[in-house]
């Protein structure tokens, strides 16, 4: 019997076996009695088929997720530039603004 670890290390074999097993499983399901089909499922051949199918499907899902998580076009990081110095009031201007606004609001 071949393990999932074996099939993960031999993915091409797992995929080939999975393709054959899909057809074999359908054929066994049609031709065997329910009891004989269950017996086949727990046989070495049946377990190898199920393991190969599981590993093959998991590898396909993993590849799809990895493909979708990678950006297809490299994302450029935007350049952050400092605003021109004239757009930012100097500390002196700010303190002058505070003083002038307090004069306006101060009671006479």
Coordinates of N, CA and C in Angstrom, one line a residue, residues 8-93:
X8 N 2.7 12.3 -2.3 CA 3.1 13.7 -2.3 C 4.5 13.9 -2.9
X9 N 5.3 12.9 -2.6 CA 6.7 13.0 -3.2 C 6.8 12.5 -4.6
X10 N 5.7 11.9 -5.1 CA 5.6 11.4 -6.5 C 4.3 11.8 -7.1
X11 N 4.1 13.1 -7.2 CA 2.9 13.7 -7.6 C 2.4 13.3 -9.0
X12 N 3.3 13.1 -9.9 CA 3.0 12.7 -11.2 C 2.3 11.3 -11.2
X13 N 2.9 10.4 -10.4 CA 2.4 9.1 -10.3 C 1.0 9.2 -9.6
X14 N 0.8 10.0 -8.6 CA -0.5 10.2 -7.9 C -1.5 10.6 -8.9
X15 N -1.2 11.6 -9.8 CA -2.2 12.1 -10.7 C -2.5 11.0 -11.8
X16 N -1.5 10.3 -12.2 CA -1.8 9.2 -13.2 C -2.7 8.2 -12.5
X17 N -2.3 7.8 -11.3 CA -3.1 6.8 -10.6 C -4.5 7.3 -10.4
X18 N -4.7 8.5 -10.0 CA -6.0 9.1 -9.7 C -6.9 9.1 -11.0
X19 N -6.3 9.4 -12.1 CA -7.0 9.3 -13.4 C -7.5 7.9 -13.7
X20 N -6.7 6.9 -13.5 CA -7.1 5.5 -13.7 C -8.1 5.1 -12.7
X21 N -7.9 5.6 -11.4 CA -8.8 5.2 -10.4 C -10.2 5.7 -10.5
X22 N -10.4 6.9 -11.1 CA -11.7 7.4 -11.3 C -12.5 6.4 -12.2
X23 N -11.9 6.0 -13.2 CA -12.5 5.1 -14.2 C -12.7 3.7 -13.5
X24 N -11.7 3.2 -12.8 CA -11.8 1.9 -12.1 C -12.9 1.9 -11.1
X25 N -13.0 3.0 -10.3 CA -14.0 3.1 -9.3 C -15.4 3.0 -9.9
X26 N -15.6 3.7 -10.9 CA -16.9 3.7 -11.6 C -17.3 2.3 -12.1
X27 N -16.3 1.7 -12.7 CA -16.5 0.3 -13.2 C -16.8 -0.7 -12.1
X28 N -16.0 -0.6 -11.0 CA -16.3 -1.5 -9.9 C -17.6 -1.3 -9.3
X29 N -18.0 0.0 -9.2 CA -19.3 0.3 -8.6 C -20.5 -0.2 -9.4
X30 N -20.3 -0.2 -10.8 CA -21.3 -0.8 -11.7 C -21.4 -2.3 -11.6
X31 N -20.2 -2.9 -11.6 CA -20.2 -4.4 -11.8 C -20.2 -5.2 -10.5
X32 N -19.8 -4.6 -9.4 CA -19.7 -5.4 -8.2 C -21.0 -5.3 -7.3
X33 N -21.2 -6.3 -6.5 CA -22.3 -6.1 -5.5 C -21.9 -5.1 -4.5
X34 N -22.8 -4.5 -3.7 CA -22.4 -3.6 -2.7 C -21.4 -4.1 -1.7
X35 N -21.5 -5.4 -1.3 CA -20.5 -6.0 -0.4 C -19.2 -6.1 -1.0
X36 N -19.1 -6.6 -2.3 CA -17.9 -6.8 -3.0 C -17.2 -5.4 -3.3
X37 N -18.0 -4.4 -3.6 CA -17.5 -3.1 -3.8 C -16.8 -2.5 -2.5
X38 N -17.5 -2.8 -1.4 CA -16.9 -2.3 -0.1 C -15.6 -3.1 0.2
X39 N -15.6 -4.3 -0.2 CA -14.3 -5.1 0.0 C -13.2 -4.6 -0.9
X40 N -13.6 -4.2 -2.1 CA -12.6 -3.6 -3.0 C -12.0 -2.3 -2.5
X41 N -12.9 -1.5 -1.9 CA -12.5 -0.2 -1.4 C -11.5 -0.3 -0.3
X42 N -11.6 -1.4 0.5 CA -10.6 -1.6 1.6 C -9.4 -2.4 1.2
X43 N -9.4 -2.9 0.0 CA -8.2 -3.7 -0.5 C -7.1 -2.7 -0.8
X44 N -5.9 -3.3 -1.0 CA -4.7 -2.4 -1.3 C -5.0 -1.5 -2.5
X45 N -5.6 -2.1 -3.5 CA -5.8 -1.3 -4.7 C -6.8 -0.2 -4.5
X46 N -7.9 -0.5 -3.7 CA -8.9 0.5 -3.4 C -8.3 1.7 -2.5
X47 N -7.5 1.3 -1.5 CA -6.9 2.3 -0.6 C -5.9 3.1 -1.4
X48 N -5.1 2.5 -2.3 CA -4.1 3.3 -3.1 C -4.9 4.2 -4.0
X49 N -6.0 3.8 -4.5 CA -6.8 4.7 -5.4 C -7.3 5.9 -4.6
X50 N -7.9 5.6 -3.4 CA -8.4 6.7 -2.6 C -7.3 7.7 -2.2
X51 N -6.1 7.1 -1.8 CA -5.0 8.0 -1.4 C -4.5 8.8 -2.5
X52 N -4.3 8.2 -3.7 CA -3.9 8.9 -4.9 C -4.9 10.0 -5.3
X53 N -6.2 9.8 -5.2 CA -7.2 10.8 -5.5 C -7.1 11.9 -4.5
X54 N -7.0 11.6 -3.2 CA -6.9 12.7 -2.2 C -5.7 13.6 -2.4
X55 N -4.6 12.9 -2.6 CA -3.3 13.7 -2.7 C -3.4 14.6 -4.0
X56 N -3.9 14.0 -5.1 CA -3.9 14.7 -6.3 C -4.9 15.9 -6.2
X57 N -6.0 15.7 -5.6 CA -7.0 16.8 -5.5 C -6.4 17.9 -4.5
X58 N -5.8 17.5 -3.5 CA -5.2 18.5 -2.5 C -4.1 19.3 -3.2
X59 N -3.3 18.6 -4.0 CA -2.2 19.3 -4.8 C -2.8 20.3 -5.7
X60 N -3.9 19.9 -6.4 CA -4.6 20.9 -7.3 C -5.1 22.1 -6.6
X61 N -5.7 21.9 -5.5 CA -6.3 23.0 -4.7 C -5.2 23.9 -4.2
X62 N -4.1 23.3 -3.7 CA -2.9 24.1 -3.3 C -2.4 24.9 -4.4
X63 N -2.2 24.3 -5.6 CA -1.7 25.1 -6.7 C -2.6 26.2 -7.1
X64 N -3.9 26.0 -7.1 CA -4.9 27.0 -7.4 C -4.8 28.2 -6.4
X65 N -4.7 27.8 -5.1 CA -4.7 28.9 -4.1 C -3.4 29.7 -4.3
X66 N -2.3 29.0 -4.5 CA -1.0 29.7 -4.6 C -1.0 30.6 -5.9
X67 N -1.6 30.1 -7.0 CA -1.7 30.9 -8.2 C -2.6 32.1 -8.0
X68 N -3.7 32.0 -7.2 CA -4.6 33.1 -7.0 C -4.0 34.1 -6.0
X69 N -3.1 33.7 -5.1 CA -2.5 34.6 -4.1 C -1.4 35.4 -4.7
X70 N -0.8 35.0 -5.8 CA 0.3 35.7 -6.4 C -0.3 36.8 -7.3
X71 N 0.2 38.0 -7.2 CA -0.3 39.0 -8.2 C 0.2 38.7 -9.5
X72 N -0.6 38.8 -10.6 CA -0.2 38.5 -11.9 C 0.7 39.6 -12.5
X73 N 0.4 40.8 -12.0 CA 1.2 42.0 -12.4 C 1.9 42.5 -11.2
X74 N 3.2 42.7 -11.2 CA 3.9 43.3 -10.0 C 3.3 44.6 -9.6
X75 N 3.0 44.7 -8.3 CA 2.4 45.9 -7.8 C 3.5 46.9 -7.4
X76 N 3.4 48.1 -8.0 CA 4.4 49.1 -7.7 C 4.0 49.8 -6.5
X77 N 5.0 50.1 -5.6 CA 4.6 50.8 -4.4 C 4.6 52.3 -4.7
X78 N 3.6 53.0 -4.3 CA 3.5 54.4 -4.7 C 4.6 55.2 -4.0
X79 N 5.0 56.2 -4.7 CA 6.0 57.1 -4.1 C 5.3 58.1 -3.2
X80 N 5.8 58.2 -2.0 CA 5.2 59.2 -1.1 C 6.2 60.4 -1.1
X81 N 5.7 61.5 -1.6 CA 6.5 62.7 -1.6 C 6.0 63.7 -0.6
X82 N 6.9 64.4 0.1 CA 6.5 65.4 1.0 C 5.9 66.5 0.3
X83 N 4.9 67.1 1.0 CA 4.2 68.3 0.4 C 5.3 69.5 0.3
X84 N 5.1 70.3 -0.6 CA 6.0 71.5 -0.7 C 6.0 72.2 0.6
X85 N 7.1 72.8 0.9 CA 7.2 73.5 2.2 C 6.2 74.6 2.3
X86 N 5.8 75.2 1.2 CA 4.9 76.3 1.3 C 3.5 75.8 1.7
X87 N 3.2 74.5 1.5 CA 1.9 74.0 1.9 C 1.8 73.7 3.4
X88 N 2.9 73.6 4.1 CA 2.8 73.3 5.5 C 3.3 74.6 6.2
X89 N 2.4 75.1 7.1 CA 2.7 76.3 7.8 C 3.9 76.0 8.8
X90 N 4.7 77.0 8.9 CA 5.9 76.8 9.8 C 5.4 77.0 11.2
X91 N 6.2 76.6 12.2 CA 5.8 76.7 13.6 C 5.5 78.1 13.9
X92 N 6.3 79.0 13.4 CA 6.1 80.4 13.7 C 4.7 80.9 13.2
X93 N 4.4 80.5 11.9 CA 3.1 80.9 11.4 C 1.9 80.3 12.3

